[in-house]
PDB file of C-alpha atoms in Angstrom:
ATOM      1  CA  MET A 766      -7.763 -17.568 -15.029  1.00  0.00           C
ATOM      2  CA  ASN A 767      -4.210 -18.693 -14.429  1.00  0.00           C
ATOM      3  CA  ASP A 768      -1.822 -19.610 -17.200  1.00  0.00           C
ATOM      4  CA  CYS A 769      -1.691 -23.368 -17.475  1.00  0.00           C
ATOM      5  CA  CYS A 770      -1.009 -26.104 -19.933  1.00  0.00           C
ATOM      6  CA  PRO A 771      -1.870 -29.461 -18.346  1.00  0.00           C
ATOM      7  CA  HIS A 772      -0.930 -31.487 -21.415  1.00  0.00           C
ATOM      8  CA  GLU A 773       2.729 -31.562 -22.425  1.00  0.00           C
ATOM      9  CA  CYS A 774       1.677 -32.069 -26.031  1.00  0.00           C
ATOM     10  CA  CYS A 775       0.124 -28.650 -26.373  1.00  0.00           C
ATOM     11  CA  ALA A 776       2.539 -25.814 -25.619  1.00  0.00           C
ATOM     12  CA  VAL A 777       2.210 -24.934 -29.321  1.00  0.00           C
ATOM     13  CA  VAL A 778      -1.088 -25.149 -31.210  1.00  0.00           C
ATOM     14  CA  ASP A 779      -2.189 -24.774 -34.815  1.00  0.00           C
ATOM     15  CA  LEU A 780      -5.750 -23.562 -35.402  1.00  0.00           C
ATOM     16  CA  ARG A 781      -6.570 -24.255 -39.040  1.00  0.00           C
ATOM     17  CA  GLN A 782      -9.667 -23.307 -41.051  1.00  0.00           C
ATOM     18  CA  TYR A 783      -9.993 -24.642 -44.594  1.00  0.00           C
ATOM     19  CA  THR A 784     -12.285 -23.304 -47.305  1.00  0.00           C
ATOM     20  CA  LEU A 785     -13.418 -26.234 -49.423  1.00  0.00           C
ATOM     21  CA  HIS A 786     -15.018 -26.761 -52.799  1.00  0.00           C
ATOM     22  CA  PRO A 787     -18.801 -26.928 -52.452  1.00  0.00           C
ATOM     23  CA  GLY A 788     -19.999 -30.349 -51.416  1.00  0.00           C
ATOM     24  CA  SER A 789     -16.542 -31.739 -50.637  1.00  0.00           C
ATOM     25  CA  ARG A 790     -16.392 -31.356 -46.854  1.00  0.00           C
ATOM     26  CA  ASP A 791     -17.581 -34.861 -46.050  1.00  0.00           C
ATOM     27  CA  THR A 792     -14.954 -36.252 -48.433  1.00  0.00           C
ATOM     28  CA  LEU A 793     -12.186 -34.455 -46.574  1.00  0.00           C
ATOM     29  CA  ILE A 794     -13.574 -35.428 -43.176  1.00  0.00           C
ATOM     30  CA  ASP A 795     -13.686 -39.075 -44.196  1.00  0.00           C
ATOM     31  CA  LEU A 796     -10.042 -38.890 -45.321  1.00  0.00           C
ATOM     32  CA  PHE A 797      -9.084 -37.010 -42.178  1.00  0.00           C
ATOM     33  CA  ASP A 798     -10.826 -39.245 -39.659  1.00  0.00           C
ATOM     34  CA  THR A 799      -9.734 -42.432 -41.435  1.00  0.00           C
ATOM     35  CA  HIS A 800      -6.111 -41.640 -42.265  1.00  0.00           C
ATOM     36  CA  PHE A 801      -4.841 -38.314 -40.909  1.00  0.00           C
ATOM     37  CA  VAL A 802      -5.587 -38.598 -37.174  1.00  0.00           C
ATOM     38  CA  GLU A 803      -3.312 -41.539 -36.406  1.00  0.00           C
ATOM     39  CA  GLY A 804      -1.045 -40.594 -39.306  1.00  0.00           C
ATOM     40  CA  GLN A 805      -0.228 -37.297 -37.599  1.00  0.00           C
ATOM     41  CA  GLU A 806      -0.244 -38.564 -34.039  1.00  0.00           C
ATOM     42  CA  GLN A 807       2.352 -41.192 -34.917  1.00  0.00           C
ATOM     43  CA  THR A 808       4.753 -38.277 -35.464  1.00  0.00           C
ATOM     44  CA  GLY A 809       4.102 -36.797 -32.001  1.00  0.00           C
ATOM     45  CA  MET A 810       1.299 -34.342 -32.772  1.00  0.00           C
ATOM     46  CA  HIS A 811      -1.987 -34.260 -30.870  1.00  0.00           C
ATOM     47  CA  VAL A 812      -5.047 -33.914 -33.100  1.00  0.00           C
ATOM     48  CA  ALA A 813      -7.366 -32.490 -30.457  1.00  0.00           C
ATOM     49  CA  GLY A 814     -10.412 -31.613 -32.505  1.00  0.00           C
ATOM     50  CA  GLN A 815     -11.824 -31.506 -36.003  1.00  0.00           C
ATOM     51  CA  PHE A 816     -15.131 -29.876 -36.865  1.00  0.00           C
ATOM     52  CA  ARG A 817     -17.801 -28.918 -39.355  1.00  0.00           C
ATOM     53  CA  ASP A 818     -18.472 -25.166 -39.263  1.00  0.00           C
ATOM     54  CA  LEU A 819     -22.236 -24.925 -38.745  1.00  0.00           C
ATOM     55  CA  ASP A 820     -22.364 -21.487 -40.359  1.00  0.00           C
ATOM     56  CA  ASP A 821     -20.379 -22.368 -43.479  1.00  0.00           C
ATOM     57  CA  PRO A 822     -21.011 -25.706 -45.210  1.00  0.00           C
ATOM     58  CA  ASP A 823     -17.715 -25.404 -47.053  1.00  0.00           C
ATOM     59  CA  ARG A 824     -15.448 -24.847 -44.050  1.00  0.00           C
ATOM     60  CA  PHE A 825     -13.497 -27.434 -42.077  1.00  0.00           C
ATOM     61  CA  VAL A 826     -11.857 -26.375 -38.789  1.00  0.00           C
ATOM     62  CA  TRP A 827      -9.323 -28.318 -36.767  1.00  0.00           C
ATOM     63  CA  ILE A 828      -6.842 -27.997 -33.898  1.00  0.00           C
ATOM     64  CA  ARG A 829      -3.556 -29.809 -33.391  1.00  0.00           C
ATOM     65  CA  GLY A 830      -0.957 -29.463 -30.657  1.00  0.00           C
ATOM     66  CA  PHE A 831       2.797 -29.916 -30.287  1.00  0.00           C
ATOM     67  CA  ARG A 832       5.105 -30.249 -27.309  1.00  0.00           C
ATOM     68  CA  ASP A 833       7.168 -27.227 -28.408  1.00  0.00           C
ATOM     69  CA  LEU A 834       8.356 -25.449 -31.555  1.00  0.00           C
ATOM     70  CA  PRO A 835      11.191 -27.888 -32.408  1.00  0.00           C
ATOM     71  CA  ALA A 836       8.724 -30.763 -32.011  1.00  0.00           C
ATOM     72  CA  ARG A 837       6.357 -28.944 -34.388  1.00  0.00           C
ATOM     73  CA  ALA A 838       8.991 -28.701 -37.106  1.00  0.00           C
ATOM     74  CA  ALA A 839      10.033 -32.322 -36.689  1.00  0.00           C
ATOM     75  CA  ALA A 840       6.474 -33.681 -36.688  1.00  0.00           C
ATOM     76  CA  LEU A 841       5.306 -31.650 -39.659  1.00  0.00           C
ATOM     77  CA  ASN A 842       8.333 -32.649 -41.708  1.00  0.00           C
ATOM     78  CA  GLU A 843       7.817 -36.290 -40.821  1.00  0.00           C
ATOM     79  CA  PHE A 844       4.125 -36.267 -41.690  1.00  0.00           C
ATOM     80  CA  TYR A 845       4.072 -34.146 -44.841  1.00  0.00           C
ATOM     81  CA  TYR A 846       7.058 -35.964 -46.329  1.00  0.00           C
ATOM     82  CA  GLY A 847       5.861 -39.347 -45.089  1.00  0.00           C
ATOM     83  CA  PRO A 848       3.832 -42.185 -46.568  1.00  0.00           C
ATOM     84  CA  VAL A 849       0.363 -41.299 -45.225  1.00  0.00           C
ATOM     85  CA  TRP A 850       0.284 -37.806 -46.696  1.00  0.00           C
ATOM     86  CA  ARG A 851       2.013 -38.979 -49.863  1.00  0.00           C
ATOM     87  CA  GLU A 852      -0.743 -41.528 -50.445  1.00  0.00           C
ATOM     88  CA  HIS A 853      -3.714 -39.280 -49.700  1.00  0.00           C
ATOM     89  CA  ALA A 854      -2.471 -35.740 -50.453  1.00  0.00           C
ATOM     90  CA  ALA A 855      -3.958 -35.523 -53.934  1.00  0.00           C
ATOM     91  CA  ALA A 856      -7.420 -36.542 -52.735  1.00  0.00           C
ATOM     92  CA  ALA A 857      -7.272 -34.149 -49.779  1.00  0.00           C
ATOM     93  CA  ASN A 858      -5.943 -31.204 -51.791  1.00  0.00           C
ATOM     94  CA  ALA A 859      -8.654 -31.733 -54.393  1.00  0.00           C
ATOM     95  CA  THR A 860     -11.259 -30.751 -51.776  1.00  0.00           C
ATOM     96  CA  MET A 861      -9.569 -27.460 -50.839  1.00  0.00           C
ATOM     97  CA  ILE A 862      -9.842 -23.932 -52.203  1.00  0.00           C
ATOM     98  CA  ASP A 863      -7.768 -22.375 -49.412  1.00  0.00           C
ATOM     99  CA  SER A 864      -5.791 -24.055 -46.633  1.00  0.00           C
ATOM    100  CA  ASP A 865      -3.749 -21.001 -45.559  1.00  0.00           C
ATOM    101  CA  ASN A 866      -6.146 -19.699 -42.889  1.00  0.00           C
ATOM    102  CA  ALA A 867      -3.972 -20.918 -40.033  1.00  0.00           C
ATOM    103  CA  LEU A 868      -2.854 -19.420 -36.719  1.00  0.00           C
ATOM    104  CA  LEU A 869       0.093 -20.333 -34.500  1.00  0.00           C
ATOM    105  CA  LEU A 870      -1.060 -20.186 -30.882  1.00  0.00           C
ATOM    106  CA  ARG A 871      -0.086 -21.010 -27.337  1.00  0.00           C
ATOM    107  CA  PRO A 872      -2.458 -21.936 -24.513  1.00  0.00           C
ATOM    108  CA  VAL A 873      -3.465 -19.342 -21.965  1.00  0.00           C
ATOM    109  CA  ARG A 874      -5.707 -21.895 -20.271  1.00  0.00           C
ATOM    110  CA  LEU A 875      -6.722 -25.464 -21.000  1.00  0.00           C
ATOM    111  CA  GLY A 876      -9.472 -26.599 -18.667  1.00  0.00           C
ATOM    112  CA  PRO A 877     -10.414 -30.150 -17.679  1.00  0.00           C
ATOM    113  CA  GLY A 878     -12.737 -30.377 -20.688  1.00  0.00           C
ATOM    114  CA  TYR A 879      -9.874 -30.034 -23.151  1.00  0.00           C
ATOM    115  CA  PRO A 880      -8.814 -33.511 -24.319  1.00  0.00           C
ATOM    116  CA  ALA A 881      -5.500 -35.039 -23.339  1.00  0.00           C
ATOM    117  CA  PRO A 882      -3.741 -37.142 -26.008  1.00  0.00           C
ATOM    118  CA  ASP A 883      -4.957 -40.374 -24.411  1.00  0.00           C
ATOM    119  CA  ALA A 884      -8.580 -39.236 -24.166  1.00  0.00           C
ATOM    120  CA  PRO A 885     -11.170 -41.533 -25.759  1.00  0.00           C
ATOM    121  CA  ARG A 886     -11.665 -41.009 -29.465  1.00  0.00           C
ATOM    122  CA  PRO A 887     -15.293 -41.854 -30.233  1.00  0.00           C
ATOM    123  CA  ASP A 888     -16.640 -43.006 -33.574  1.00  0.00           C
ATOM    124  CA  ALA A 889     -19.995 -41.259 -33.863  1.00  0.00           C
ATOM    125  CA  VAL A 890     -21.307 -37.762 -34.424  1.00  0.00           C
ATOM    126  CA  GLY A 891     -23.176 -36.480 -31.369  1.00  0.00           C
ATOM    127  CA  PRO A 892     -25.265 -33.398 -30.599  1.00  0.00           C
ATOM    128  CA  SER A 893     -22.541 -31.465 -28.772  1.00  0.00           C
ATOM    129  CA  LEU A 894     -21.384 -28.091 -30.007  1.00  0.00           C
ATOM    130  CA  ILE A 895     -18.052 -26.319 -29.626  1.00  0.00           C
ATOM    131  CA  ALA A 896     -18.408 -22.559 -29.894  1.00  0.00           C
ATOM    132  CA  GLY A 897     -16.190 -19.567 -29.348  1.00  0.00           C
ATOM    133  CA  ALA A 898     -14.538 -16.655 -31.066  1.00  0.00           C
ATOM    134  CA  VAL A 899     -11.286 -15.326 -32.443  1.00  0.00           C
ATOM    135  CA  TYR A 900     -10.555 -11.757 -31.346  1.00  0.00           C
ATOM    136  CA  HIS A 901      -8.109  -9.724 -33.427  1.00  0.00           C
ATOM    137  CA  ARG A 902      -5.789  -7.788 -31.139  1.00  0.00           C
ATOM    138  CA  GLY A 903      -3.567  -4.800 -31.780  1.00  0.00           C
ATOM    139  CA  ALA A 904      -0.271  -6.115 -30.383  1.00  0.00           C
ATOM    140  CA  PRO A 905       1.074  -8.872 -28.095  1.00  0.00           C
ATOM    141  CA  GLU A 906       1.641  -6.398 -25.252  1.00  0.00           C
ATOM    142  CA  ASP A 907      -1.864  -4.855 -25.334  1.00  0.00           C
ATOM    143  CA  GLN A 908      -3.039  -6.507 -22.051  1.00  0.00           C
ATOM    144  CA  PHE A 909      -5.852  -8.156 -23.981  1.00  0.00           C
ATOM    145  CA  VAL A 910      -5.437 -11.420 -22.069  1.00  0.00           C
ATOM    146  CA  GLU A 911      -5.870  -9.633 -18.747  1.00  0.00           C
ATOM    147  CA  PHE A 912      -8.957  -7.833 -20.021  1.00  0.00           C
ATOM    148  CA  PHE A 913     -10.413 -11.080 -21.334  1.00  0.00           C
ATOM    149  CA  THR A 914      -9.684 -12.916 -18.075  1.00  0.00           C
ATOM    150  CA  ASP A 915     -10.964 -10.204 -15.749  1.00  0.00           C
ATOM    151  CA  HIS A 916     -13.990  -8.937 -17.676  1.00  0.00           C
ATOM    152  CA  VAL A 917     -15.040 -11.206 -20.556  1.00  0.00           C
ATOM    153  CA  VAL A 918     -14.728 -14.623 -18.894  1.00  0.00           C
ATOM    154  CA  PRO A 919     -17.001 -13.789 -15.917  1.00  0.00           C
ATOM    155  CA  VAL A 920     -19.832 -12.775 -18.258  1.00  0.00           C
ATOM    156  CA  LEU A 921     -19.326 -15.762 -20.525  1.00  0.00           C
ATOM    157  CA  SER A 922     -19.302 -18.121 -17.554  1.00  0.00           C
ATOM    158  CA  ALA A 923     -22.369 -16.541 -15.980  1.00  0.00           C
ATOM    159  CA  THR A 924     -24.290 -17.064 -19.230  1.00  0.00           C
ATOM    160  CA  GLY A 925     -23.320 -20.724 -19.671  1.00  0.00           C
ATOM    161  CA  ALA A 926     -20.182 -20.470 -21.802  1.00  0.00           C
ATOM    162  CA  GLU A 927     -17.255 -21.002 -19.471  1.00  0.00           C
ATOM    163  CA  PRO A 928     -14.201 -21.272 -21.741  1.00  0.00           C
ATOM    164  CA  VAL A 929     -12.675 -24.741 -21.905  1.00  0.00           C
ATOM    165  CA  ALA A 930      -9.692 -23.525 -23.915  1.00  0.00           C
ATOM    166  CA  VAL A 931      -8.159 -20.081 -24.356  1.00  0.00           C
ATOM    167  CA  PHE A 932      -5.270 -19.464 -26.742  1.00  0.00           C
ATOM    168  CA  GLU A 933      -3.254 -16.442 -27.773  1.00  0.00           C
ATOM    169  CA  SER A 934      -0.869 -15.872 -30.655  1.00  0.00           C
ATOM    170  CA  LEU A 935       2.571 -17.366 -30.337  1.00  0.00           C
ATOM    171  CA  VAL A 936       4.796 -14.756 -31.924  1.00  0.00           C
ATOM    172  CA  ALA A 937       7.507 -16.861 -33.493  1.00  0.00           C
ATOM    173  CA  GLU A 938       8.952 -17.640 -36.885  1.00  0.00           C
ATOM    174  CA  ASN A 939       7.029 -20.256 -38.828  1.00  0.00           C
ATOM    175  CA  ASN A 940       9.365 -23.235 -38.638  1.00  0.00           C
ATOM    176  CA  PHE A 941       7.488 -25.153 -41.338  1.00  0.00           C
ATOM    177  CA  PRO A 942       7.038 -22.480 -44.034  1.00  0.00           C
ATOM    178  CA  GLN A 943       5.551 -24.966 -46.484  1.00  0.00           C
ATOM    179  CA  LEU A 944       2.321 -24.343 -44.526  1.00  0.00           C
ATOM    180  CA  PRO A 945       1.780 -20.558 -44.340  1.00  0.00           C
ATOM    181  CA  LEU A 946       0.482 -18.864 -41.190  1.00  0.00           C
ATOM    182  CA  ARG A 947      -1.563 -15.698 -40.856  1.00  0.00           C
ATOM    183  CA  ASP A 948       0.435 -12.748 -39.559  1.00  0.00           C
ATOM    184  CA  GLU A 949      -2.105 -11.649 -36.951  1.00  0.00           C
ATOM    185  CA  VAL A 950      -2.202 -11.276 -33.188  1.00  0.00           C
ATOM    186  CA  VAL A 951      -5.312 -12.923 -31.768  1.00  0.00           C
ATOM    187  CA  LEU A 952      -6.977 -14.407 -28.725  1.00  0.00           C
ATOM    188  CA  ALA A 953      -9.207 -17.431 -29.353  1.00  0.00           C
ATOM    189  CA  TRP A 954     -11.530 -19.161 -26.916  1.00  0.00           C
ATOM    190  CA  PHE A 955     -13.751 -22.236 -27.069  1.00  0.00           C
ATOM    191  CA  ALA A 956     -16.563 -23.521 -24.865  1.00  0.00           C
ATOM    192  CA  ARG A 957     -18.569 -26.727 -24.942  1.00  0.00           C
ATOM    193  CA  PHE A 958     -22.359 -26.946 -25.169  1.00  0.00           C
ATOM    194  CA  ALA A 959     -24.525 -30.044 -24.898  1.00  0.00           C
ATOM    195  CA  ASP A 960     -26.327 -29.095 -28.102  1.00  0.00           C
ATOM    196  CA  GLU A 961     -27.458 -26.140 -30.204  1.00  0.00           C
ATOM    197  CA  ALA A 962     -30.353 -25.433 -27.849  1.00  0.00           C
ATOM    198  CA  ALA A 963     -27.915 -24.919 -24.961  1.00  0.00           C
ATOM    199  CA  TYR A 964     -25.864 -22.559 -27.106  1.00  0.00           C
ATOM    200  CA  ASP A 965     -28.983 -20.592 -28.025  1.00  0.00           C
ATOM    201  CA  VAL A 966     -29.820 -20.200 -24.326  1.00  0.00           C
ATOM    202  CA  HIS A 967     -26.336 -18.807 -23.742  1.00  0.00           C
ATOM    203  CA  ARG A 968     -26.712 -16.307 -26.592  1.00  0.00           C
ATOM    204  CA  ARG A 969     -30.038 -15.069 -25.282  1.00  0.00           C
ATOM    205  CA  GLN A 970     -28.627 -14.646 -21.787  1.00  0.00           C
ATOM    206  CA  LEU A 971     -25.530 -12.898 -23.121  1.00  0.00           C
ATOM    207  CA  ASP A 972     -27.566 -10.521 -25.258  1.00  0.00           C
ATOM    208  CA  ALA A 973     -29.737  -9.750 -22.224  1.00  0.00           C
ATOM    209  CA  SER A 974     -26.767  -9.035 -19.955  1.00  0.00           C
ATOM    210  CA  ARG A 975     -26.519  -5.333 -19.182  1.00  0.00           C
ATOM    211  CA  VAL A 976     -22.888  -5.710 -18.127  1.00  0.00           C
ATOM    212  CA  TRP A 977     -22.085  -7.290 -21.473  1.00  0.00           C
ATOM    213  CA  ARG A 978     -24.001  -4.751 -23.573  1.00  0.00           C
ATOM    214  CA  GLU A 979     -22.959  -1.600 -21.774  1.00  0.00           C
ATOM    215  CA  ARG A 980     -19.457  -2.311 -20.474  1.00  0.00           C
ATOM    216  CA  VAL A 981     -17.736  -5.430 -21.757  1.00  0.00           C
ATOM    217  CA  LEU A 982     -18.747  -5.553 -25.415  1.00  0.00           C
ATOM    218  CA  PRO A 983     -17.980  -1.872 -26.166  1.00  0.00           C
ATOM    219  CA  GLU A 984     -14.534  -2.254 -24.587  1.00  0.00           C
ATOM    220  CA  LEU A 985     -13.958  -5.492 -26.467  1.00  0.00           C
ATOM    221  CA  VAL A 986     -14.794  -3.792 -29.756  1.00  0.00           C
ATOM    222  CA  CYS A 987     -12.532  -0.864 -28.881  1.00  0.00           C
ATOM    223  CA  ARG A 988      -9.606  -3.189 -28.139  1.00  0.00           C
ATOM    224  CA  SER A 989     -10.029  -5.161 -31.376  1.00  0.00           C
ATOM    225  CA  VAL A 990      -8.615  -4.149 -34.734  1.00  0.00           C
ATOM    226  CA  LYS A 991     -11.458  -5.809 -36.663  1.00  0.00           C
ATOM    227  CA  PRO A 992     -14.687  -7.674 -35.863  1.00  0.00           C
ATOM    228  CA  ALA A 993     -14.460 -10.939 -33.986  1.00  0.00           C
ATOM    229  CA  HIS A 994     -14.817 -14.181 -35.904  1.00  0.00           C
ATOM    230  CA  GLU A 995     -17.417 -16.244 -34.073  1.00  0.00           C
ATOM    231  CA  LEU A 996     -17.472 -20.015 -34.475  1.00  0.00           C
ATOM    232  CA  ARG A 997     -20.140 -22.685 -34.014  1.00  0.00           C
ATOM    233  CA  LEU A 998     -18.566 -26.070 -34.626  1.00  0.00           C
ATOM    234  CA  ARG A 999     -19.909 -29.624 -34.778  1.00  0.00           C
ATOM    235  CA  PRO A1000     -17.270 -32.234 -33.865  1.00  0.00           C
ATOM    236  CA  THR A1001     -16.679 -34.937 -36.441  1.00  0.00           C
ATOM    237  CA  ALA A1002     -17.189 -38.564 -35.486  1.00  0.00           C
ATOM    238  CA  ARG A1003     -13.606 -39.008 -34.251  1.00  0.00           C
ATOM    239  CA  SER A1004     -12.965 -35.607 -32.688  1.00  0.00           C
ATOM    240  CA  GLN A1005     -11.747 -35.822 -29.094  1.00  0.00           C
ATOM    241  CA  PHE A1006     -12.827 -32.262 -28.336  1.00  0.00           C
ATOM    242  CA  ARG A1007     -16.610 -32.522 -28.166  1.00  0.00           C
TER     243      ARG A1007
END
């Protein structure tokens, strides 16, 4: 897996996971899909994907990209001090318990399945599933990316979960401190599945893999500072990443 970033928009990425008040997720998604997609992209961001967490009815997950760090600061200032957020901020904030679960990342690999900014933006919820994990590393220089590329990816791919996107922490100062970031070093990956049944097939094959059980998973656990956070995500109606 070679380092690559085919889309100029995405050298810097925010992965954000919001904990919401019970029953309010659809309210936020309606606000987001109606107002915040174009509202953010008009400032130069790329809203690549927004999702319902299938394992937590009160969690909303989304990904946005920036050309570089200066572009991130400029775009966030323009949006959060601009008219779209000013008009809808109170309604959006009213849905949220915690919006500080956010990671600053950079792409290790973005495959052909990762949406470019001009990719079609549908208007319907489909059966597809985006799944993956966030691995918590010890340090940026721990060779975790090499281990993931050489040992984890082959098993994932062989069991039907070839990563579409792989990100690692971008160790840099938060240049929009009004939105806090978690101080963690991670590797995150995402794969696409046609539906939940396809994901379940992958999990059964992975659990049955002797290489995974006896070699890869024990080493992965040893290299991680805490358990992985696994994600099963349903794209919203207007998510490009699906």
